[in-house]
XYZ file of C-alpha atoms in Angstrom:
699
model
C 50.794 39.098 131.984
C 52.376 38.368 135.347
C 55.912 39.155 136.446
C 58.092 37.193 138.807
C 58.756 39.169 141.948
C 62.318 40.411 142.272
C 64.740 39.402 144.948
C 67.440 42.010 145.625
C 71.014 41.040 146.323
C 71.837 40.728 149.990
C 73.962 43.256 151.815
C 76.571 42.417 154.429
C 79.862 43.531 155.930
C 82.981 41.884 154.517
C 86.478 42.332 156.024
C 88.608 44.591 153.846
C 91.348 41.951 153.448
C 88.810 39.627 151.821
C 88.213 42.089 148.953
C 90.107 42.326 145.658
C 89.685 44.513 142.558
C 87.997 42.880 139.602
C 89.598 43.004 136.159
C 86.088 43.430 134.791
C 85.780 47.051 135.957
C 85.157 49.207 132.836
C 86.603 52.412 134.328
C 90.184 52.801 133.105
C 90.670 56.588 132.917
C 91.216 58.628 136.051
C 88.777 61.489 136.550
C 87.131 63.464 139.323
C 88.461 63.781 142.868
C 91.832 62.104 143.463
C 92.073 58.862 145.469
C 93.894 60.709 148.254
C 91.143 63.358 148.470
C 88.459 60.644 148.279
C 90.172 58.832 151.176
C 90.135 62.025 153.254
C 86.436 62.434 152.543
C 85.718 58.848 153.685
C 87.778 59.440 156.812
C 85.694 62.530 157.580
C 82.166 61.335 156.805
C 82.431 57.521 156.381
C 81.532 55.371 153.380
C 78.288 56.698 151.820
C 77.813 53.952 149.229
C 78.322 50.199 149.489
C 80.685 48.271 147.240
C 79.167 45.837 144.709
C 80.975 42.468 144.910
C 80.848 38.885 143.620
C 82.288 35.723 145.221
C 85.604 34.548 143.751
C 85.300 30.880 142.721
C 87.964 28.267 141.915
C 88.237 26.136 138.798
C 85.540 23.821 140.096
C 83.133 26.674 140.803
C 83.559 26.626 144.545
C 83.638 29.901 146.518
C 87.097 30.725 147.901
C 86.018 33.188 150.620
C 87.361 36.154 148.636
C 85.189 38.703 146.815
C 85.973 40.723 143.675
C 84.734 44.263 143.106
C 83.417 45.039 139.571
C 81.602 48.200 140.790
C 83.203 50.420 143.431
C 86.889 50.301 142.518
C 87.563 53.931 143.480
C 85.975 53.391 146.877
C 88.155 50.292 147.355
C 91.356 52.161 146.419
C 90.460 54.987 148.810
C 89.963 52.442 151.628
C 93.240 50.777 150.618
C 94.974 54.154 150.937
C 93.629 54.499 154.504
C 94.783 50.950 155.371
C 98.303 51.645 154.080
C 98.356 54.859 156.118
C 97.368 52.718 159.170
C 94.209 54.793 159.604
C 91.975 51.755 158.947
C 92.393 48.143 160.091
C 92.931 45.677 157.266
C 90.184 43.512 158.742
C 87.725 46.426 159.097
C 84.198 45.433 157.899
C 83.177 47.074 154.609
C 79.487 47.378 153.613
C 78.951 45.372 150.421
C 76.062 44.337 148.164
C 76.795 40.714 147.205
C 75.769 39.394 143.794
C 75.345 35.575 143.736
C 77.873 33.631 141.676
C 76.641 32.314 138.333
C 73.578 34.572 138.166
C 73.884 35.174 134.404
C 74.770 38.923 134.631
C 78.316 39.684 133.535
C 80.602 41.560 135.915
C 81.354 44.054 133.098
C 77.582 44.648 132.820
C 77.387 45.644 136.498
C 80.423 47.929 136.209
C 79.095 49.684 133.112
C 75.622 50.136 134.592
C 76.919 51.733 137.782
C 79.046 54.228 135.865
C 76.483 55.187 133.205
C 73.028 54.917 134.742
C 73.621 57.371 137.562
C 72.586 60.951 136.741
C 75.011 63.752 137.510
C 73.841 66.409 139.932
C 72.440 69.459 138.152
C 74.791 72.429 138.706
C 71.927 74.437 140.199
C 71.384 71.771 142.870
C 75.054 72.020 143.744
C 74.892 75.833 143.957
C 71.898 75.653 146.268
C 73.499 72.915 148.372
C 76.574 75.067 148.904
C 74.311 77.962 149.883
C 72.497 75.748 152.398
C 75.800 74.681 153.956
C 76.824 78.336 154.179
C 73.510 79.314 155.770
C 73.920 76.529 158.348
C 77.183 77.978 159.565
C 79.950 76.452 157.462
C 82.533 78.917 156.219
C 83.583 79.156 152.591
C 86.954 77.680 153.562
C 85.303 74.714 155.332
C 83.086 73.999 152.325
C 86.084 74.198 149.999
C 88.045 71.773 152.189
C 85.145 69.320 152.426
C 84.678 69.127 148.631
C 88.333 69.551 147.644
C 87.835 72.681 145.532
C 89.528 76.112 145.744
C 87.822 78.710 147.935
C 87.269 80.873 144.851
C 85.143 78.093 143.323
C 82.960 78.086 146.433
C 82.613 81.876 146.173
C 81.603 81.528 142.531
C 78.976 78.882 143.249
C 77.553 80.833 146.174
C 77.338 83.884 143.908
C 75.512 81.815 141.279
C 73.043 80.623 143.907
C 72.380 84.278 144.814
C 71.053 85.187 141.353
C 67.367 86.103 141.147
C 65.196 82.994 141.747
C 63.189 83.844 138.608
C 66.329 83.653 136.490
C 67.500 80.459 138.204
C 64.145 78.894 137.341
C 64.833 79.754 133.685
C 68.259 78.133 133.982
C 66.712 75.019 135.518
C 64.409 74.651 132.495
C 67.258 75.322 130.032
C 65.809 78.693 128.960
C 69.048 80.343 130.092
C 72.628 79.151 129.740
C 75.175 78.848 132.535
C 77.289 81.581 130.882
C 74.314 83.939 131.077
C 73.694 83.111 134.743
C 77.383 83.715 135.469
C 77.137 87.169 133.893
C 74.133 88.114 136.032
C 76.229 87.603 139.183
C 77.985 90.936 138.491
C 75.094 92.948 139.911
C 73.434 91.501 143.062
C 70.250 93.551 142.609
C 67.537 91.037 141.691
C 65.223 93.729 140.321
C 67.960 95.007 138.018
C 68.811 91.470 136.900
C 65.186 90.839 135.984
C 64.892 94.226 134.214
C 67.909 93.442 132.064
C 66.569 90.011 131.129
C 63.196 91.528 130.221
C 64.943 94.173 128.116
C 66.745 91.417 126.202
C 63.748 89.102 126.068
C 62.576 90.463 122.705
C 66.087 90.405 121.269
C 67.386 87.411 119.373
C 70.836 88.057 120.807
C 71.333 87.600 124.543
C 75.095 87.268 124.574
C 76.809 87.572 127.980
C 78.659 90.720 126.905
C 75.318 92.469 126.268
C 74.056 91.422 129.706
C 77.303 92.662 131.267
C 77.022 95.997 129.446
C 73.450 96.585 130.605
C 74.218 95.585 134.190
C 77.122 98.055 134.351
C 75.837 100.903 132.135
C 75.535 103.407 135.005
C 78.787 102.399 136.690
C 82.382 103.613 136.467
C 85.253 101.276 135.622
C 87.829 100.762 138.356
C 90.462 101.845 135.821
C 88.828 105.289 135.479
C 91.230 108.011 136.577
C 88.782 109.210 139.253
C 88.643 105.718 140.768
C 92.437 105.382 140.694
C 92.816 108.820 142.282
C 90.296 108.235 145.089
C 91.291 104.607 145.653
C 88.917 101.647 145.852
C 89.401 101.267 149.596
C 88.398 104.895 150.263
C 85.403 104.543 147.955
C 84.194 101.410 149.767
C 84.830 102.976 153.167
C 82.539 105.854 152.144
C 79.764 103.354 151.441
C 80.367 102.747 147.755
C 79.749 99.369 146.168
C 82.045 97.663 143.682
C 80.546 95.150 141.281
C 82.889 92.257 140.525
C 82.921 89.494 137.946
C 84.166 86.315 139.629
C 84.210 84.380 136.375
C 86.513 86.435 134.150
C 88.967 89.317 134.336
C 87.173 92.565 135.145
C 90.143 94.966 135.575
C 89.161 95.740 139.140
C 85.397 95.780 138.642
C 82.831 98.556 138.349
C 82.080 101.314 140.870
C 78.315 101.483 141.229
C 77.909 104.964 142.746
C 79.276 107.460 140.198
C 77.933 110.473 142.127
C 79.753 109.358 145.292
C 82.963 108.856 143.306
C 82.736 112.362 141.825
C 82.149 113.834 145.284
C 85.096 111.955 146.792
C 87.363 113.000 143.910
C 86.390 116.657 144.266
C 86.765 116.572 148.060
C 90.214 114.991 147.790
C 91.275 117.586 145.214
C 90.025 120.402 147.460
C 91.902 118.912 150.424
C 95.079 118.780 148.330
C 94.432 122.348 147.215
C 94.095 123.472 150.839
C 97.533 122.002 151.592
C 99.036 123.711 148.540
C 97.396 126.989 149.585
C 99.630 127.021 152.664
C 102.542 127.697 150.319
C 101.128 131.213 149.879
C 99.592 131.129 146.385
C 96.966 133.742 145.542
C 94.540 131.385 143.817
C 94.090 127.678 143.134
C 91.896 126.315 140.361
C 90.560 122.792 141.005
C 88.973 120.523 138.380
C 88.717 116.794 137.784
C 89.348 117.529 134.093
C 91.408 120.678 133.573
C 90.757 122.092 130.059
C 93.553 122.161 127.520
C 95.059 125.676 127.378
C 93.668 126.525 130.819
C 96.869 128.551 131.309
C 96.511 130.433 128.007
C 97.334 134.120 128.427
C 98.960 133.591 131.833
C 102.621 134.203 132.584
C 104.574 131.244 133.980
C 106.951 132.251 136.748
C 110.377 130.665 136.929
C 111.396 128.412 139.771
C 114.611 126.789 140.890
C 114.681 123.020 141.470
C 115.396 121.973 145.043
C 119.075 121.107 145.384
C 119.968 117.446 145.570
C 121.530 116.201 148.773
C 124.869 114.405 148.720
C 123.047 111.137 149.317
C 120.675 111.765 146.415
C 123.522 112.669 144.053
C 125.367 109.514 145.053
C 122.192 107.485 144.484
C 121.789 108.956 140.971
C 125.382 108.075 140.083
C 124.903 104.554 141.424
C 121.632 104.007 139.555
C 123.026 105.326 136.279
C 126.068 103.066 136.608
C 123.883 100.044 137.335
C 121.666 100.860 134.358
C 124.639 101.176 132.006
C 126.129 97.917 133.300
C 122.876 95.989 132.817
C 122.458 97.360 129.298
C 126.033 96.436 128.411
C 125.687 92.920 129.817
C 122.588 92.239 127.723
C 123.379 94.324 124.636
C 123.403 91.277 122.357
C 120.305 89.645 123.804
C 117.298 89.571 121.496
C 114.985 89.821 124.490
C 115.811 90.936 128.006
C 115.158 88.480 130.860
C 112.049 89.420 132.788
C 113.920 90.287 136.003
C 116.418 92.489 134.116
C 113.660 94.320 132.258
C 111.826 94.852 135.546
C 114.972 96.208 137.219
C 115.640 98.634 134.362
C 112.105 99.917 134.737
C 112.622 100.429 138.470
C 115.811 102.402 137.814
C 114.073 104.588 135.216
C 111.247 105.316 137.661
C 113.701 106.206 140.430
C 115.702 108.544 138.169
C 112.499 110.198 136.942
C 111.590 110.918 140.560
C 114.810 112.866 141.022
C 114.145 114.826 137.819
C 110.643 115.794 138.939
C 111.711 117.236 142.284
C 109.861 120.375 143.489
C 110.758 123.952 142.599
C 111.469 126.926 144.825
C 109.722 130.178 143.846
C 110.190 133.818 144.818
C 107.728 134.584 147.680
C 106.732 137.866 145.987
C 105.850 135.958 142.830
C 103.950 133.312 144.791
C 101.777 136.035 146.330
C 100.419 137.030 142.912
C 100.464 133.632 141.151
C 98.254 130.576 141.224
C 98.107 126.818 140.771
C 96.047 124.384 138.693
C 95.129 121.169 140.529
C 93.517 118.277 138.675
C 93.680 114.519 138.057
C 96.202 113.262 135.526
C 95.317 110.739 132.849
C 96.782 107.880 134.927
C 94.850 108.847 138.060
C 97.710 110.666 139.787
C 97.481 114.125 141.301
C 98.430 116.804 138.759
C 99.776 120.059 140.222
C 100.805 122.879 137.857
C 102.249 125.764 139.866
C 103.228 129.304 139.068
C 100.816 131.126 136.728
C 100.137 134.867 136.935
C 96.946 136.374 135.562
C 97.302 139.667 133.643
C 95.335 141.596 136.265
C 97.687 140.358 138.999
C 100.939 141.469 137.374
C 101.173 144.605 139.565
C 101.329 143.944 143.341
C 98.038 144.648 145.062
C 97.873 147.426 147.668
C 94.698 146.129 149.242
C 94.161 143.489 151.871
C 94.443 140.620 149.427
C 92.134 138.558 147.337
C 88.583 138.037 148.434
C 87.202 134.600 148.901
C 86.019 132.851 145.752
C 82.485 131.670 145.293
C 83.533 128.050 145.687
C 85.466 128.584 148.906
C 88.864 129.849 150.055
C 91.575 128.965 152.507
C 91.039 131.294 155.457
C 94.581 130.984 156.815
C 96.305 132.102 153.617
C 93.693 134.081 151.708
C 94.166 131.863 148.649
C 91.034 131.562 146.538
C 90.218 127.915 145.799
C 87.725 127.572 142.946
C 86.240 124.300 141.740
C 85.505 124.153 138.032
C 82.134 122.657 137.149
C 81.851 119.718 134.802
C 79.914 120.451 131.674
C 77.174 118.035 130.842
C 76.512 117.103 127.226
C 73.032 118.085 125.973
C 70.638 115.339 125.073
C 69.821 115.320 121.371
C 66.278 115.290 120.099
C 65.762 112.023 118.262
C 64.274 112.198 114.775
C 64.439 109.889 111.822
C 67.211 110.384 109.294
C 70.778 111.615 109.473
C 70.909 115.320 110.277
C 73.870 117.704 110.408
C 76.260 117.285 113.315
C 75.706 119.802 116.135
C 77.937 122.868 115.811
C 79.525 122.361 119.204
C 80.420 118.739 118.463
C 82.051 119.740 115.156
C 83.987 122.449 117.012
C 85.242 119.856 119.517
C 86.206 117.409 116.776
C 88.034 120.061 114.765
C 89.825 121.160 117.946
C 91.270 117.622 118.076
C 92.166 117.866 114.386
C 93.757 121.311 114.788
C 95.933 120.106 117.634
C 97.017 117.019 115.679
C 97.692 119.184 112.615
C 99.858 121.542 114.662
C 101.878 118.591 115.914
C 102.290 117.240 112.379
C 103.325 120.634 110.901
C 105.855 121.157 113.683
C 107.496 117.907 112.683
C 107.760 118.873 109.005
C 109.835 122.071 108.540
C 109.513 121.895 104.738
C 105.717 121.981 104.856
C 105.836 124.656 107.570
C 108.045 126.844 105.362
C 105.740 126.280 102.385
C 102.698 127.250 104.456
C 104.461 130.325 105.820
C 105.591 131.474 102.374
C 102.104 130.846 101.021
C 100.667 133.109 103.712
C 103.329 135.782 103.306
C 102.971 135.868 99.512
C 99.188 136.019 99.860
C 99.469 138.966 102.272
C 102.231 140.726 100.320
C 100.484 140.633 96.986
C 97.131 141.478 98.529
C 95.046 138.698 97.057
C 92.816 138.196 100.108
C 92.106 139.719 103.476
C 94.950 139.051 105.861
C 92.608 137.706 108.533
C 91.284 134.808 106.444
C 92.838 131.427 105.774
C 94.276 128.524 107.704
C 97.534 130.090 108.893
C 97.730 133.274 110.967
C 101.416 134.020 110.557
C 101.593 136.678 113.255
C 101.523 134.044 115.061
C 98.255 134.286 117.016
C 97.545 131.566 119.537
C 94.207 130.071 118.514
C 92.077 129.345 121.577
C 89.621 126.431 121.477
C 86.187 127.800 122.443
C 84.750 124.260 122.624
C 86.699 121.161 123.568
C 86.027 117.677 124.868
C 87.356 116.524 128.230
C 89.890 114.184 126.623
C 91.608 116.875 124.522
C 94.136 117.745 127.231
C 95.255 114.121 127.588
C 95.442 113.408 123.842
C 98.692 112.277 122.219
C 98.810 115.486 120.186
C 98.442 117.706 123.260
C 101.221 115.872 125.059
C 103.523 116.027 122.037
C 102.922 119.762 121.470
C 103.417 120.558 125.158
C 106.615 118.513 125.439
C 108.079 120.262 122.388
C 107.072 123.671 123.754
C 108.694 122.996 127.128
C 111.863 121.634 125.474
C 112.331 124.817 123.419
C 111.310 127.041 126.315
C 114.170 125.827 128.492
C 116.689 126.851 125.781
C 115.272 130.189 124.612
C 116.812 133.257 126.330
C 114.466 135.776 127.951
C 116.410 138.926 127.005
C 115.533 140.282 123.547
C 119.129 140.869 122.395
C 120.239 137.536 123.790
C 117.388 135.907 121.872
C 118.575 137.513 118.613
C 122.142 136.345 119.178
C 120.967 132.861 120.099
C 118.803 132.576 116.983
C 121.594 133.896 114.799
C 123.975 131.227 116.112
C 121.576 128.288 115.582
C 122.432 125.744 112.910
C 120.074 125.492 109.943
C 118.397 122.293 111.128
C 117.591 123.808 114.532
C 116.362 127.054 112.945
C 114.010 125.115 110.671
C 112.740 122.961 113.536
C 112.059 126.057 115.653
C 110.395 127.792 112.712
C 108.142 124.782 112.178
C 107.199 124.752 115.852
C 106.305 128.449 115.885
C 104.396 128.254 112.593
C 102.409 125.290 113.880
C 100.928 127.414 116.662
C 99.222 129.522 114.012
C 97.413 126.576 112.450
C 93.652 127.040 112.688
C 91.567 124.179 111.314
C 88.593 124.909 113.559
C 85.035 124.889 112.348
C 83.117 127.911 113.581
C 79.524 128.900 113.137
C 79.098 131.302 110.229
C 77.321 134.590 110.899
C 74.820 135.052 108.067
C 74.755 138.806 108.641
C 78.479 139.233 108.032
C 79.496 140.050 111.614
C 82.406 137.685 112.120
C 83.623 134.753 110.057
C 81.973 134.596 106.631
C 80.901 131.459 104.831
C 83.610 132.000 102.210
C 86.200 132.525 104.948
C 85.205 129.262 106.656
C 85.365 127.381 103.351
C 88.814 128.826 102.638
C 90.040 127.871 106.108
C 88.712 124.287 105.859
C 90.071 123.891 102.339
C 93.543 125.076 103.313
C 93.458 122.958 106.459
C 92.613 119.891 104.396
C 95.422 120.636 101.952
C 97.836 121.069 104.840
C 96.623 117.801 106.414
C 97.225 115.963 103.139
C 100.687 117.506 102.824
C 101.772 116.270 106.277
C 99.876 112.971 105.814
C 97.772 113.606 108.924
C 96.115 110.455 110.263
C 93.786 111.077 113.194
C 93.835 107.352 114.047
C 97.618 107.484 114.468
C 97.145 110.721 116.424
C 95.227 108.654 118.985
C 91.605 109.654 118.328
C 88.999 106.921 118.784
C 85.204 107.269 118.744
C 83.687 106.930 122.219
C 80.287 107.540 123.733
C 81.696 110.660 125.410
C 83.444 112.334 122.485
C 81.104 111.467 119.606
C 78.726 108.494 119.667
C 76.688 109.714 122.636
C 76.433 113.178 121.095
C 74.796 112.316 117.784
C 71.467 110.835 116.709
C 70.772 107.109 116.666
C 70.767 107.180 112.868
C 74.343 108.509 112.858
C 75.461 105.878 115.400
C 74.067 103.086 113.235
C 75.627 104.663 110.131
C 79.018 104.826 111.870
C 78.881 101.115 112.759
C 77.667 100.259 109.264
C 80.608 102.138 107.699
C 83.188 100.883 110.167
C 82.164 97.273 110.823
C 79.446 96.292 108.374
C 75.721 95.923 107.880
C 75.406 92.869 110.142
C 76.931 94.728 113.095
C 74.657 97.710 112.426
C 71.605 95.436 112.607
C 72.792 94.100 115.974
C 72.419 97.511 117.608
C 69.639 99.266 115.683
C 66.993 98.187 118.222
C 68.852 99.465 121.314
C 68.163 102.620 123.251
C 70.482 105.480 122.439
C 72.711 105.203 125.534
C 73.120 101.444 125.085
C 73.610 101.887 121.351
C 76.412 104.430 121.877
C 78.277 102.163 124.314
C 77.917 99.115 122.092
C 79.033 101.121 119.045
C 82.094 102.247 121.019
C 82.980 98.592 121.622
C 82.417 97.613 117.991
C 84.514 100.504 116.658
C 87.298 100.199 119.255
C 89.763 98.424 116.959
C 88.477 99.978 113.766
C 89.859 102.870 111.698
C 86.524 104.652 111.364
C 86.470 108.460 111.686
C 83.588 110.969 111.608
C 83.496 113.315 108.627
C 85.141 116.339 110.321
C 88.275 114.266 111.032
C 88.630 112.700 107.592
C 90.758 113.944 104.716
C 88.023 115.331 102.487
C 88.005 116.654 98.949
C 87.152 120.231 99.939
C 88.953 122.453 97.457
C 90.879 125.541 98.501
C 89.044 128.507 96.939
C 92.301 130.514 96.918
C 92.761 129.996 93.194
C 89.294 131.317 92.323
C 87.858 134.778 92.479
C 86.895 135.613 96.040
C 83.231 136.190 96.647
C 80.722 135.785 99.425
C 79.103 132.729 97.939
C 82.059 130.337 97.811
C 81.459 126.615 97.596
C 78.999 124.582 99.595
C 79.952 123.534 103.103
C 80.755 119.855 103.693
C 77.746 117.546 103.537
C 77.819 116.833 107.261
C 77.194 120.558 107.893
C 74.786 121.309 105.048
C 71.102 121.684 105.906
C 68.279 124.134 105.873
C 69.650 127.254 107.595
C 66.526 127.989 109.595
C 66.367 124.438 110.923
C 70.053 124.560 111.758
C 69.606 127.850 113.629
C 66.719 126.420 115.629
C 68.846 123.416 116.575
C 71.738 125.664 117.568
C 69.494 127.838 119.737
C 68.085 124.751 121.472
C 71.601 123.413 121.989
C 72.731 126.780 123.322
C 69.940 126.689 125.897
C 71.133 123.228 126.983
C 74.708 124.442 127.277
C 73.781 127.463 129.375
C 71.931 125.209 131.761
C 74.839 122.784 131.904
C 77.445 125.452 132.480
């Protein structure tokens, strides 16, 4: 079979004023680059593609000298824009491919073919083309201007082109999606990118969030209080790298060098401590995370706030008047205008600054007192001045304090000590769900005790009931006075084990604020205290009673000594039973108290079986199956994400059905411990000894 050889349409230049748009053009909807931007591109680089035209004929079929354009209408309109702007002559020659009149092919056919038969450029080709332009000297701004896209789009495409070539090859063959490639741009390390993809290769789920989690698992979020305290600029200046996601919100990114961040935070704290030491303090304790109750047993010295200047007092009056006026003007508004709400916030911040002005202390007291310096929960510097240790109550006759092991300020003699950060021991992984480690249960019940104190302090009726229960128990001699949930003396119960987030918990803040509020009102003189208490109204007396009683609440789990030296098994059961009854009475909800499971406070401290069980209970079996193949560190982080908006709690923080053995005959056997603590005693002891060895090494 033979084919007739083709003859292509001729090409020639036609004056612009001899061209007209054809009504046969199938494109009706505007899309892509605007005509104005297209015109600018033609002005810069010239016309890259000829117009496709046909002769216009009259009623008799004779050519009129004009040509219609069925394919190339956007190019024509861009040229028309340049002619109207007098940047192109109306007789300027335009390259055209001329289709003969009456050739049997419809004009609509040509228009449709041109718009449908061309293949769009693969995104990867565009990424690589942008990279080539950048490598040949064009700036990101120049590339953006040439292709009429924002500079950020150019940055994104250059970042995509910088992904590992192996992964880009997978994208080219459709083995990887564009969303996945975009996620890999977070970490520029090609080896790490390839490791993550290999780790996910056997998994049926390769969602972008999993890739992002693996790429950033050893990093620190920019919102971390250490990062806020040090500052991203200082971190980068010290050589630190910040990983950024150019394709979605990343809250500031991820700091890649956690060790550098810790060093910078500690150095900045020590520098601040050195400045504070010049005030004459005897000692300064520095820690990134200052433990809750770090000042327990220390006397707080009194200070006098620095007097306000006349200008400051006038400013306070002015701000308060403005605040009252704004509130009055918008009292009936259902929602404040954004600018008014912002201004009210500014006024509140300014007034708070005046209230938090520094204190003046007695120089003699400063010489024997110290300061705690740490990082607050919001990343600000936290300075807590004026604490005297018992051994420093009497003035020293010697030459002053000796330098601490961690360093001291030579000019003042103040000892500056840096508290070490305790590392969590790594659990041995075995099959099955085993008892929770003793230390973890102690930390969890420390959270619960603090929340229970806060709840009891807010319920005078329950506080009175608990107090009377304890007093009646002691008076009628039913049990040893040292056992039970409430020590009515009241003894301050110290937390021997606590997680780093205990100090910043909602319960800790609430208890501390209430303590400071009462402390400012309570007289120091004993007789004056009696008179003050006697004059209080009943509501205030009950509120103060509840606050004091709450400090005796002890819902802590402690390790039982099988040989009877210390807390007995029956005593622990009685304490936990009474604590649970008290929690039910005040309707304690640890979720409302602000506790959430994280890798740091629970999920990273238990076995993989317990992590999976937590997700199964909190989210469901399908979610548990999504993580059961992960390594423990990855599993803990993913479980934290899955449980973030869930009401799941570990057993020690739940309201259990442990009965109070107070109504039964007291004996050494008692009832069984909760299931999460029950196990073979020898095995438990071995685990505790191993954990203890880890803790000694960490501390």
